[in-house]
Coordinates of C-alpha atoms and ligand atoms in Angstrom, one line a residue:
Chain E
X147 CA -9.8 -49.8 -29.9
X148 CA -7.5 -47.1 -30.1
X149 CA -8.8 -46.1 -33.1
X150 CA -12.0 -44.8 -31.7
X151 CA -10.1 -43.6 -29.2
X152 CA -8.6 -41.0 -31.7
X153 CA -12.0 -40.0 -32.8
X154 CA -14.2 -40.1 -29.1
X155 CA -14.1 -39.3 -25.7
X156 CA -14.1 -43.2 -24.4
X157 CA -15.0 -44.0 -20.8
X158 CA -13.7 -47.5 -20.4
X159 CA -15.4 -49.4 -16.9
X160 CA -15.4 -46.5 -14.9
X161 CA -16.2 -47.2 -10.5
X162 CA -16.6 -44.4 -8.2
X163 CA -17.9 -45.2 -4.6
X164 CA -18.5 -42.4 -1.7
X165 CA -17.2 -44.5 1.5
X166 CA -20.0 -47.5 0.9
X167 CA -21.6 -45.7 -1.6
X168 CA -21.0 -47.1 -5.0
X169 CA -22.1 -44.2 -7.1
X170 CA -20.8 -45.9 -10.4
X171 CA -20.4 -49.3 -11.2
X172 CA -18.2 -50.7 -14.2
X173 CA -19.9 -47.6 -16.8
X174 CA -17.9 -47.6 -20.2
X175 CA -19.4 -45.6 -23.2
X176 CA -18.0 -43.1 -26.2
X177 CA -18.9 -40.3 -27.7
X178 CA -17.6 -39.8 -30.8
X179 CA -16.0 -36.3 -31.3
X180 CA -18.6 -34.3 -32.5
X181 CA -21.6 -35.5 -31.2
X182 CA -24.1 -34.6 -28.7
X183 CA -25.3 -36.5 -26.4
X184 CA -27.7 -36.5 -23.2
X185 CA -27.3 -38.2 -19.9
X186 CA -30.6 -38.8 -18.5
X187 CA -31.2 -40.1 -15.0
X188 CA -32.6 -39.4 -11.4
X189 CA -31.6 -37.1 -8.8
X190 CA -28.3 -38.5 -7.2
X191 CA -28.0 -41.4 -9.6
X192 CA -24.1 -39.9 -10.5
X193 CA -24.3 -37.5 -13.3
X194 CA -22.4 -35.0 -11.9
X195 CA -20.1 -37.7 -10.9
X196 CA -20.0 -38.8 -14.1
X197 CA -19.2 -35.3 -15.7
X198 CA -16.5 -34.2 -13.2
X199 CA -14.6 -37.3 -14.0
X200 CA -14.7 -36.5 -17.6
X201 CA -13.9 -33.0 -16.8
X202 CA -10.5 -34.3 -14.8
X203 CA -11.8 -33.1 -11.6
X204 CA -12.6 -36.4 -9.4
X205 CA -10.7 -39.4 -10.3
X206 CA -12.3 -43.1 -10.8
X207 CA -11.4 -45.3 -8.1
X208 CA -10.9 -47.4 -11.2
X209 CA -11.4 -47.3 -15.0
X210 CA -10.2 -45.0 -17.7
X211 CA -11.0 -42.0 -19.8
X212 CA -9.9 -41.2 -22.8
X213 CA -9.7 -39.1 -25.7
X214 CA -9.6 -36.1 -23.5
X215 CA -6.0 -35.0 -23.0
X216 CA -5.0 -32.6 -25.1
X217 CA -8.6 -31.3 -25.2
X218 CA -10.1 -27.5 -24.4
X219 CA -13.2 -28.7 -21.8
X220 CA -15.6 -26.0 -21.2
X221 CA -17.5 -27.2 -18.1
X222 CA -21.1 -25.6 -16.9
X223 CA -21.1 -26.7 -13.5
X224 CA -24.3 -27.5 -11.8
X225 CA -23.8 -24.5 -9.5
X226 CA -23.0 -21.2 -11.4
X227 CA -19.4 -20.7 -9.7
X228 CA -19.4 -17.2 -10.8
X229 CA -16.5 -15.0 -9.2
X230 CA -18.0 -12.4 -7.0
X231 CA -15.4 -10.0 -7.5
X232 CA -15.9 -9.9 -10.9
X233 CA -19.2 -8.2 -13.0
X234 CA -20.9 -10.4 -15.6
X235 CA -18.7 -8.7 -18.0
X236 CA -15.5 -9.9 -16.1
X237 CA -17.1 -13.2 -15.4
X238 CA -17.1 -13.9 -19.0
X239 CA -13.6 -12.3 -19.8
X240 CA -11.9 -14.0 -17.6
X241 CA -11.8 -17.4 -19.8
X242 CA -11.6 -15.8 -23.4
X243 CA -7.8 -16.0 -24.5
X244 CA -7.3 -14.2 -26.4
X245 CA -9.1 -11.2 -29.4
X246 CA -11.2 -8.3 -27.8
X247 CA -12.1 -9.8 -25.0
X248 CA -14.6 -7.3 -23.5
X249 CA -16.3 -7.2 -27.0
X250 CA -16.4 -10.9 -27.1
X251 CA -17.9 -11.3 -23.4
X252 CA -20.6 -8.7 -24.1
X253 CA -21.8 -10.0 -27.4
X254 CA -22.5 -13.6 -25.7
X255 CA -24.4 -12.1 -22.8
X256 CA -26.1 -10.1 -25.3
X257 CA -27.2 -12.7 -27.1
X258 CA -28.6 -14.5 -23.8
X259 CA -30.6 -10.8 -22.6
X260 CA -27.7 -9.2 -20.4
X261 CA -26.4 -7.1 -22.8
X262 CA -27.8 -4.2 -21.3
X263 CA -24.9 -1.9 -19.3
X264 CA -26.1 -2.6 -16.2
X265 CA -26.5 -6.0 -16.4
X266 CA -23.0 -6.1 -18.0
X267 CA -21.7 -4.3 -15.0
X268 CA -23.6 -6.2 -12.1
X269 CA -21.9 -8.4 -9.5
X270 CA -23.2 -11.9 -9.0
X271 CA -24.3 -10.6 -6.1
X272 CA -26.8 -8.3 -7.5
X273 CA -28.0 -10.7 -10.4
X274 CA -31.2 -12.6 -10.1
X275 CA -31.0 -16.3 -10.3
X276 CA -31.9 -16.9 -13.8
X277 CA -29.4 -14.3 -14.5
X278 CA -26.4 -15.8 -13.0
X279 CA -27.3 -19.1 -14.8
X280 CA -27.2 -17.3 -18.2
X281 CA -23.9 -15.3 -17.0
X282 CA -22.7 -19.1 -16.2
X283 CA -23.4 -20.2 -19.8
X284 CA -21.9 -17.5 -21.2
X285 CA -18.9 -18.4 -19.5
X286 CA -18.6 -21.7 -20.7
X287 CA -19.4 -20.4 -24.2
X288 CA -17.5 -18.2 -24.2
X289 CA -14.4 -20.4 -23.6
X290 CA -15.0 -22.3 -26.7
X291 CA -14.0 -25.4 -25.5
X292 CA -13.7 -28.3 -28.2
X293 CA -16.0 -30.7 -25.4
X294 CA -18.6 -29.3 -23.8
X295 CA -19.9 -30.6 -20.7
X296 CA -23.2 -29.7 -19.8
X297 CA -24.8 -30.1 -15.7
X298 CA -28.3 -29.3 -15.9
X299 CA -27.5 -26.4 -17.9
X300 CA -30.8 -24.7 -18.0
X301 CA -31.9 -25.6 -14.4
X302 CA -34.1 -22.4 -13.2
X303 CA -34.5 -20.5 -16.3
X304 CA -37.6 -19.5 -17.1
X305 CA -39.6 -20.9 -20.1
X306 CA -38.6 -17.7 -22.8
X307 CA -35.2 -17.5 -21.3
X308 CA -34.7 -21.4 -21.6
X309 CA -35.5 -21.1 -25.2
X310 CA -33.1 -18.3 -25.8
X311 CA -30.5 -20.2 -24.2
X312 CA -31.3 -23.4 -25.8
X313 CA -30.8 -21.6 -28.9
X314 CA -27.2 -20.2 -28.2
X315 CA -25.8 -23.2 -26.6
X316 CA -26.8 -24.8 -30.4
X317 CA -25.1 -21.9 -32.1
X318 CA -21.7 -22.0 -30.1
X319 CA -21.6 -25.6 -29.8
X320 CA -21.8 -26.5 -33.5
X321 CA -19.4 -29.1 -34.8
X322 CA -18.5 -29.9 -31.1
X323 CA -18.7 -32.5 -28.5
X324 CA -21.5 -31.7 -26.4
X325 CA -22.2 -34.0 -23.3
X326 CA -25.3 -32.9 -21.3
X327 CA -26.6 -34.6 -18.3
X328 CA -30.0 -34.0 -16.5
X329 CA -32.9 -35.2 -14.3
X330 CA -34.8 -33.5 -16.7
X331 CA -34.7 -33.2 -20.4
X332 CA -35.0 -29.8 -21.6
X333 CA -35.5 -28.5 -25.3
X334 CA -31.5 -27.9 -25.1
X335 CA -31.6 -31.5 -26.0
X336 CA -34.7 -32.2 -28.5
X337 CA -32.1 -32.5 -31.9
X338 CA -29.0 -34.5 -29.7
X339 CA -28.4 -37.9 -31.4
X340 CA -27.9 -40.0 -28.7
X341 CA -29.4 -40.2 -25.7
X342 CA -28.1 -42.4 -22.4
X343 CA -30.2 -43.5 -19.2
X344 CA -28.3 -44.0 -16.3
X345 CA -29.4 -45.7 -13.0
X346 CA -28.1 -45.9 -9.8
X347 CA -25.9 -49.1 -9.6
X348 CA -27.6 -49.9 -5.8
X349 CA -30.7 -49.4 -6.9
Chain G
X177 CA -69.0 11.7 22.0
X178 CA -65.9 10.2 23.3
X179 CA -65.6 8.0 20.2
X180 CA -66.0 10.9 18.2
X181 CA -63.2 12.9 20.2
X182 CA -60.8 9.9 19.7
X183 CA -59.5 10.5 16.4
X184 CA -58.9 14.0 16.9
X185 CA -56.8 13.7 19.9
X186 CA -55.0 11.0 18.6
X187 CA -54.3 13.0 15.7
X188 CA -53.3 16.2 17.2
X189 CA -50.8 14.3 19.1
X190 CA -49.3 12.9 16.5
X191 CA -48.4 15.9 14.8
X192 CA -47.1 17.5 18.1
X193 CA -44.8 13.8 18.1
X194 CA -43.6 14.6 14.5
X195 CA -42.8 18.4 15.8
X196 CA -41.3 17.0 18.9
X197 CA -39.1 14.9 16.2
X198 CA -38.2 17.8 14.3
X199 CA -36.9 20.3 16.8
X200 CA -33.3 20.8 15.6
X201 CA -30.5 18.7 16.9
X202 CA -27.1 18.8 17.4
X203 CA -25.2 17.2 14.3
X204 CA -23.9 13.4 15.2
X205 CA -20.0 14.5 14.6
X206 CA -20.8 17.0 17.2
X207 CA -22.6 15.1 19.6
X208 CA -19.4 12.4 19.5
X209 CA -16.7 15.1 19.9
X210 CA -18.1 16.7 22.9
X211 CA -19.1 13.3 24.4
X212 CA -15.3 12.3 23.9
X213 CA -14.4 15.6 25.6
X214 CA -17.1 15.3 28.2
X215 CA -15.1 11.8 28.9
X216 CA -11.6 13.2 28.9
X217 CA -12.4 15.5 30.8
X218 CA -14.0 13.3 33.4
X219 CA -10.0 11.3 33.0
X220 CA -8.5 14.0 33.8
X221 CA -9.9 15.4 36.6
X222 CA -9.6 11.3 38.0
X223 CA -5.8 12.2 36.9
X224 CA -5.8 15.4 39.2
X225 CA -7.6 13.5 41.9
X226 CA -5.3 11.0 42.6
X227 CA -2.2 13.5 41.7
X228 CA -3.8 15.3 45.0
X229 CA -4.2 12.4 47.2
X230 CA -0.5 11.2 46.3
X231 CA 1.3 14.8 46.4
X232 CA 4.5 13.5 45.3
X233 CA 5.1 14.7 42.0
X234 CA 8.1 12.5 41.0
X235 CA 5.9 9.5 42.3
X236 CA 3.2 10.8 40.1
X237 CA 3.0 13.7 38.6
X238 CA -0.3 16.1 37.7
X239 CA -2.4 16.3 34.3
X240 CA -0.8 20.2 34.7
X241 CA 2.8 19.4 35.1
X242 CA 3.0 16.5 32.4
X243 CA 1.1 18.7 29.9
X244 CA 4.2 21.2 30.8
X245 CA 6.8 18.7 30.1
X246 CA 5.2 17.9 26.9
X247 CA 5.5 21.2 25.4
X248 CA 8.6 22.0 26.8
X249 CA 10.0 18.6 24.7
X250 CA 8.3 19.0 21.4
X251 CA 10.2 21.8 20.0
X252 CA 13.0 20.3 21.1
X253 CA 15.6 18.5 17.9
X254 CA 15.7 15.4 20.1
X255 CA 11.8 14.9 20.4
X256 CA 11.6 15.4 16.9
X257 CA 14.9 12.8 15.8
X258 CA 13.7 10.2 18.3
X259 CA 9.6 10.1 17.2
X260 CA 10.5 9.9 13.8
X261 CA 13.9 7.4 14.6
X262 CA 11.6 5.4 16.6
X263 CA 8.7 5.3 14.5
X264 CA 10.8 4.9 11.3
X265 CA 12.6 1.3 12.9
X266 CA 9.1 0.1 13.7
X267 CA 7.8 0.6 10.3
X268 CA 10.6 -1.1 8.9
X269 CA 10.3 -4.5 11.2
X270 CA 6.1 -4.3 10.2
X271 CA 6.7 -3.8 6.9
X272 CA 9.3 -6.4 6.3
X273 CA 7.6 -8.6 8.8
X274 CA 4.0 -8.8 6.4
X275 CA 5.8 -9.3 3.7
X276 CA 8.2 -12.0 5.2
X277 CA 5.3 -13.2 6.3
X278 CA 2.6 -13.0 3.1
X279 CA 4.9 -15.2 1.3
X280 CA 6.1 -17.6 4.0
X281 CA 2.2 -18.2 3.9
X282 CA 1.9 -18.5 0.2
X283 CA 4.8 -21.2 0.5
X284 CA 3.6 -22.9 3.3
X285 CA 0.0 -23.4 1.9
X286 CA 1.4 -24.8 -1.3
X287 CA 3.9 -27.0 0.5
X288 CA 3.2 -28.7 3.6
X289 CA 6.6 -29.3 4.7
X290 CA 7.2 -25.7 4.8
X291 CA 4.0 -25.1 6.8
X292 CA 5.2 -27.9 9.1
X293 CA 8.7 -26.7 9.5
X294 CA 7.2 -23.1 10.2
X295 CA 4.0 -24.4 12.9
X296 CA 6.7 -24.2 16.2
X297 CA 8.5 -21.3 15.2
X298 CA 5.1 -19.1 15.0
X299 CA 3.8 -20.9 18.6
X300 CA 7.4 -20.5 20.1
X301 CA 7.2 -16.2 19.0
X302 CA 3.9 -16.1 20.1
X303 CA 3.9 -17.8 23.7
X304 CA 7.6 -15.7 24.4
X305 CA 7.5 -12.5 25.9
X306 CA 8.8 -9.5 24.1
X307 CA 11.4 -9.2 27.0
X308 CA 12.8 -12.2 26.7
X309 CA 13.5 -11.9 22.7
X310 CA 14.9 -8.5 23.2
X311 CA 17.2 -9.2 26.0
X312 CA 18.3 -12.3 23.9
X313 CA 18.9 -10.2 20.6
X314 CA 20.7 -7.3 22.1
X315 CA 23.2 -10.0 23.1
X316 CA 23.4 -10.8 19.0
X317 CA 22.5 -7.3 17.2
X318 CA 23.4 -3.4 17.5
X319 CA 21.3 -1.8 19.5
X320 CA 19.1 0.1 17.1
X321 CA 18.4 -3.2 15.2
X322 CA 16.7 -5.2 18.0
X323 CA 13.5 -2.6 17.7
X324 CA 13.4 -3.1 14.3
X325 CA 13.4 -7.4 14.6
X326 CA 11.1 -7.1 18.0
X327 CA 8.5 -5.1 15.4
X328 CA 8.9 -8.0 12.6
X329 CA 8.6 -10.4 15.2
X330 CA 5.5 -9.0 16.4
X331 CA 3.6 -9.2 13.2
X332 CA 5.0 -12.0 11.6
X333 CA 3.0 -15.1 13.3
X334 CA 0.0 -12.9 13.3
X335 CA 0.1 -12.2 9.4
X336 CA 1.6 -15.4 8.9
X337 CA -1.5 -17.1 10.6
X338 CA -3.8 -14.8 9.3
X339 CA -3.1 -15.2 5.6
X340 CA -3.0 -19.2 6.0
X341 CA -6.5 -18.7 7.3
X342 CA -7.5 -16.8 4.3
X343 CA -5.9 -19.1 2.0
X344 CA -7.3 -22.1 3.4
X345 CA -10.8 -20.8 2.8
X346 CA -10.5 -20.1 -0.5
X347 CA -14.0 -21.6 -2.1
X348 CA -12.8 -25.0 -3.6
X349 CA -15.9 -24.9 -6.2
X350 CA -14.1 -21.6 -7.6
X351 CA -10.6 -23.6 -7.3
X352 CA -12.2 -26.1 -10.3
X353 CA -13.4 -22.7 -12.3
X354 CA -9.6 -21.7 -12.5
X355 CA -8.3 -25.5 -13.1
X356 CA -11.4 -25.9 -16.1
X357 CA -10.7 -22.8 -17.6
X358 CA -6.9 -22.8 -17.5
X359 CA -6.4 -19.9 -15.2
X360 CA -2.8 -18.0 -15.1
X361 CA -0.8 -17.9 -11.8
X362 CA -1.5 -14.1 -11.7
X363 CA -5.5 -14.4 -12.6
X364 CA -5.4 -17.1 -9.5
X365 CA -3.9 -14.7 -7.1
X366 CA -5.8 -11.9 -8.0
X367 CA -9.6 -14.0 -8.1
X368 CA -9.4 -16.7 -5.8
X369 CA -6.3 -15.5 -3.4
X370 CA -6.4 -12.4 -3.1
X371 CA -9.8 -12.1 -2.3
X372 CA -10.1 -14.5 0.1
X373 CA -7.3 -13.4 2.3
X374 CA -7.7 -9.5 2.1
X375 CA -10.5 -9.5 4.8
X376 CA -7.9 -11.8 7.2
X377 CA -4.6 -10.1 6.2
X378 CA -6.1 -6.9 6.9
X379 CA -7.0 -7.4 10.6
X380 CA -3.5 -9.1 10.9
X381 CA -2.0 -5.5 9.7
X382 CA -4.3 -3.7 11.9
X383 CA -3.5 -5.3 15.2
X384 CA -0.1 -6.2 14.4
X385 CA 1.1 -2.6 14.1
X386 CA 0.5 -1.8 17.5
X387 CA 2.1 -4.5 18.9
X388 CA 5.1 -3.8 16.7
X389 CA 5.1 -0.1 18.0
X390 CA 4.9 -0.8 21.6
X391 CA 6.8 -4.0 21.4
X392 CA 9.6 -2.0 19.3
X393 CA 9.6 0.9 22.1
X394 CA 9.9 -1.6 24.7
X395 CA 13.1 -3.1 22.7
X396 CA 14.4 0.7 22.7
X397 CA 13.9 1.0 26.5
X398 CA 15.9 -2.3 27.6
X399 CA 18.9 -1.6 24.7
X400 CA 19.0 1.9 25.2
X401 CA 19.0 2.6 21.6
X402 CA 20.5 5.9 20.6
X403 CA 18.2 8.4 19.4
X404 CA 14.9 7.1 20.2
X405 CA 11.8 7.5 22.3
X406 CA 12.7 4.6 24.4
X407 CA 16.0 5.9 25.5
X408 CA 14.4 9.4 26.3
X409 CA 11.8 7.0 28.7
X410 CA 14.5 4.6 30.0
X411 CA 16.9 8.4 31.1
X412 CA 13.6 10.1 32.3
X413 CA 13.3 6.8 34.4
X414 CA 17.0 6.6 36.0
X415 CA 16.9 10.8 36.8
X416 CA 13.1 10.1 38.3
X417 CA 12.1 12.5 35.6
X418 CA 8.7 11.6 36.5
X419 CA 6.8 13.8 34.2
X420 CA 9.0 13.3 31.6
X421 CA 8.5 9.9 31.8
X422 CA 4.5 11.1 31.1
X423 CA 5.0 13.0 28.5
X424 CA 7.2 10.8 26.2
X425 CA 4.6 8.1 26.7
X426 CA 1.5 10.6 25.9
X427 CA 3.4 10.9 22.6
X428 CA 3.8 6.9 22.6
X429 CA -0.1 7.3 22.7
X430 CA -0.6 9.6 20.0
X431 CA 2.2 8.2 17.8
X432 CA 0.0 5.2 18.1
X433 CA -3.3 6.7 17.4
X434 CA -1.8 8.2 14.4
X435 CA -0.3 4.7 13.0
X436 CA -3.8 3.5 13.7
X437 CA -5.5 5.7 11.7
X438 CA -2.8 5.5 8.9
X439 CA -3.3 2.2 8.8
X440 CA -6.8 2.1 8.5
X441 CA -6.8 4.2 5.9
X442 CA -4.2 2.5 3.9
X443 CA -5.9 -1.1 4.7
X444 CA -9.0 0.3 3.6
X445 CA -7.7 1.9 0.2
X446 CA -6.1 -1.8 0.1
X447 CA -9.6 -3.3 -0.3
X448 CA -10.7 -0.9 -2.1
X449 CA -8.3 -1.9 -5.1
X450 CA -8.7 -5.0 -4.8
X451 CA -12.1 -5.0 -5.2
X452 CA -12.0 -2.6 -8.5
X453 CA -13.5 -4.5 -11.6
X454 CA -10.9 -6.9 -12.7
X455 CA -11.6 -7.1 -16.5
X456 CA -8.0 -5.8 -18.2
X457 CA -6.3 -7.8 -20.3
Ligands
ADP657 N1 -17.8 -35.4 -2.9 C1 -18.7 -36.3 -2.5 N2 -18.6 -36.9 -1.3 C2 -19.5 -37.8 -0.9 N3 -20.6 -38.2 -1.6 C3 -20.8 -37.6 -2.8 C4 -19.9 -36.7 -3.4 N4 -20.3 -36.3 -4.6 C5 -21.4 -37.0 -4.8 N5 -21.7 -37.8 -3.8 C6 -22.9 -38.7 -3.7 O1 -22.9 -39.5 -4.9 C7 -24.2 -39.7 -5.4 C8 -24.3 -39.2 -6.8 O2 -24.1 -37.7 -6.8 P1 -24.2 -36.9 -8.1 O3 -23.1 -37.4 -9.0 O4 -24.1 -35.5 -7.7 O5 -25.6 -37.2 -8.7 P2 -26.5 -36.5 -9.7 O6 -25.7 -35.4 -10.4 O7 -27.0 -37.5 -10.6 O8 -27.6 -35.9 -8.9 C9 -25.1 -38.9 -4.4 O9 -25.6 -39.9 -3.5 C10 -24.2 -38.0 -3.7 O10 -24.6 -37.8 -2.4
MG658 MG1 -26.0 -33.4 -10.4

């Protein structure tokens, strides 16, 4: 056991219930570091559930996860989450560590079509939709986590722009653990080597 | 015929309505300063009317007389040392009262017990009248240092309360951003905290101040604090100095307007900062 747990994220009987809502039920599964992987499954059936507990952010009522501690998790959140005092740009800056940060921040959102200077200068307020998601994925790019966890990361992008960022997300995530969950499988996930249906446990 | 008229009517009035539109106006700064003259004015003579009915001047003394008094005092070295004396212990209570306050907030929202052990000494300050604190304190303090503690206790429940308020609605979703990413304490404050108390903490600074000035003139009157604008109204009082008594409070008035706008400004600068693109390194 433990040692695939030093080479895989290991979810070991994980429950979750809202109040009398059972939203997982006894789910265990690994991904080994390194792999990519897609979580398929209805609307509500506990993906993002699934991915926050992962992430550290909601616990299990019980269960474990492992192979995550001393781990840099980029997370792409369902919503965008983008800071609204903050440009694109400064969006994207905020989680690089370190080198030239304003260089790095611009070069991803160039690659995803906001490199222009307005773009790069633009609140979230004044970005479309599709924009913001990009600015999002940037982001989590951008932070160059060694997991990546994915929540319906192209969800309103148009088809070109889905493509483009299909494409990047490939590039930066080379090499790294990718776990992607959505209702609806994109081309993001066409070339991942393991794929996972989940159901609602009630259901 | 008639249908054939129409149009031509209709469009000759129009242009006469676009002319009508275009006939020059005053400017709207103008139009506001001599309707708030127009008002005063109307105050005034409401002043002299009631001045005439009473006819005892050290009962209540006319626009004309106070207006007198007022410019007799200002070049005078005591009108000058007590404005900025009083004004200057005010400031200090405010300023030292937000920022008492800012971080008993900051503590408290991070740690409950401190926000417990706070919650009856903000209701206590704010259910008790100012009298009642400054007859207690002059008992405890010199008399030119209750002013200054009446001011901070003016404004610190209010920016105390204020900036919980703001804190507490800082957007969770945005919380997880910072905890994913591994935000520092100083990115935290200045994306999520900052931001999301600026809007609260800058009403709380607004109103506070003029409690704090009146509240801190008050304090001056009932410890007859040396050098100060109080002490001027409390001696005009006891020699039934009735228009003196006017005057020092029309500069009460102004003082105030003048710490309004002051404030204002400064709040609004404030914002303005904070809301500069946060990029740097
Ligand atoms: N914080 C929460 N409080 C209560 N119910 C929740 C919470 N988060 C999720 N749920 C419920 O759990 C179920 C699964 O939600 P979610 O994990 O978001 O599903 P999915 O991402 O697959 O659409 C839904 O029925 C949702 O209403
Ligand atoms: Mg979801």
């Amino acid at each position: 056991m433990s040692e695939i747990e030093n080479k895989a994220i290991v979810l070991n009987g994980l429950t979750k219930s809202y109040g009398e809502k059972r939203v997982l039920d006894n789910f265990s599964a690994s991904f080994p570091y390194g792999s990519k992987t897609v979580i398929k499954g209805v609307s509500g059936c506990g993906k993002t559930t699934l991915l926050r507990i992962i992430a550290g952010l909601t616990l299990p009522d019980s269960g474990t996860v492992t192979g995550t501690a001393d781990k840099k998790i980029s997370v792409l959140f369902q919503e965008d989450r983008l800071f609204p005092t903050l440009t694109a740009l400064g969006n994207v800056a905020a989680v690089i560590q370190d080198g030239n940060r304003k260089k790095i921040a611009a070069d991803i959102l160039g690659m995803l079509g906001l490199g222009d200077k307005k773009d790069l200068d633009s609140y979230p307020s004044q970005l479309s939709g599709g924009m913001k998601r990009r600015c999002a994925i940037a982001r989590a790019l951008a932070y160059d986590g060694d997991i990546v966890l994915l929540d319906e990361a192209l969800k309103g992008l148009d088809r070109d722009n889905a493509e483009k960022c299909a494409q990047v997300i490939r590039t930066f995530t080379e090499n790294k653990t990718v776990i992607s969950v959505t209702h609806l499988a994109t081309s993001l996930e066409d070339d991942f080597e393991n794929t996972l249906i989940m159901t609602s446990p009630e259901i | 015929m008639r249908l054939t008229d129409k149009p031509n009517g209709a469009g000759s009035q129009a242009q006469t309505l676009t002319k009508n539109g275009k006939t020059p106006r005053l400017p709207k700064p103008v139009i506001a300063v001599i309707s708030a003259a127009a008002t005063f004015a109307v105050w005034i003579i409401i002043w002299q009317i009631a001045y005439a009915n009473i006819g005892v001047s050290f009962i209540f003394p006319s626009p004309y007389q106070v207006l007198v008094e007022l410019f007799r005092l200002i070049p005078e070295k005591k009108f000058i040392i007590s404005v900025t004396g009083s004004m200057l212990r005010v400031i200090c209570g405010y300023l030292t009262g937000i920022a008492v306050a800012l971080a008993a907030a900051f503590a408290s929202h991070f740690f409950l017990p401190l926000k417990i052990f706070f919650s009856p000494f903000v209701k206590v300050v704010r259910a008790t009248p100012a009298a009642s604190f400054i007859l207690i304190c002059v008992l405890w303090m010199p008399s030119n240092a209750v002013p200054v503690f009446i001011a901070f206790l003016m404004v610190f429940p209010i920016v105390y309360e204020n900036t919980l308020t703001g804190l507490s609605e800082t957007s969770v979703n945005l919380r997880e951003v910072a905890a994913v990413y591994r935000f520092s304490r100083i990115k935290k404050l200045t994306l999520l905290y900052i931001p999301s108390i600026a809007p609260y903490f800058a009403s709380a600074c607004t109103t506070s101040l003029g409690l704090a000035w009146k509240a801190g003139i008050s304090a001056e009157v009932l410890c007859v604090t040396r050098d100060s604008v109080g002490y001027y109204i409390y001696i005009s009082k006891q020699y039934f100095e009735t228009a003196q008594l006017f005057a020092w409070t029309v500069a009460i008035i102004v003082v105030s307007v003048l710490l309004e706008f002051a404030i204002k400004k400064s709040v609004a600068a404030l914002q303005r900062a904070v809301r500069r693109k946060y990029v740097g390194n």
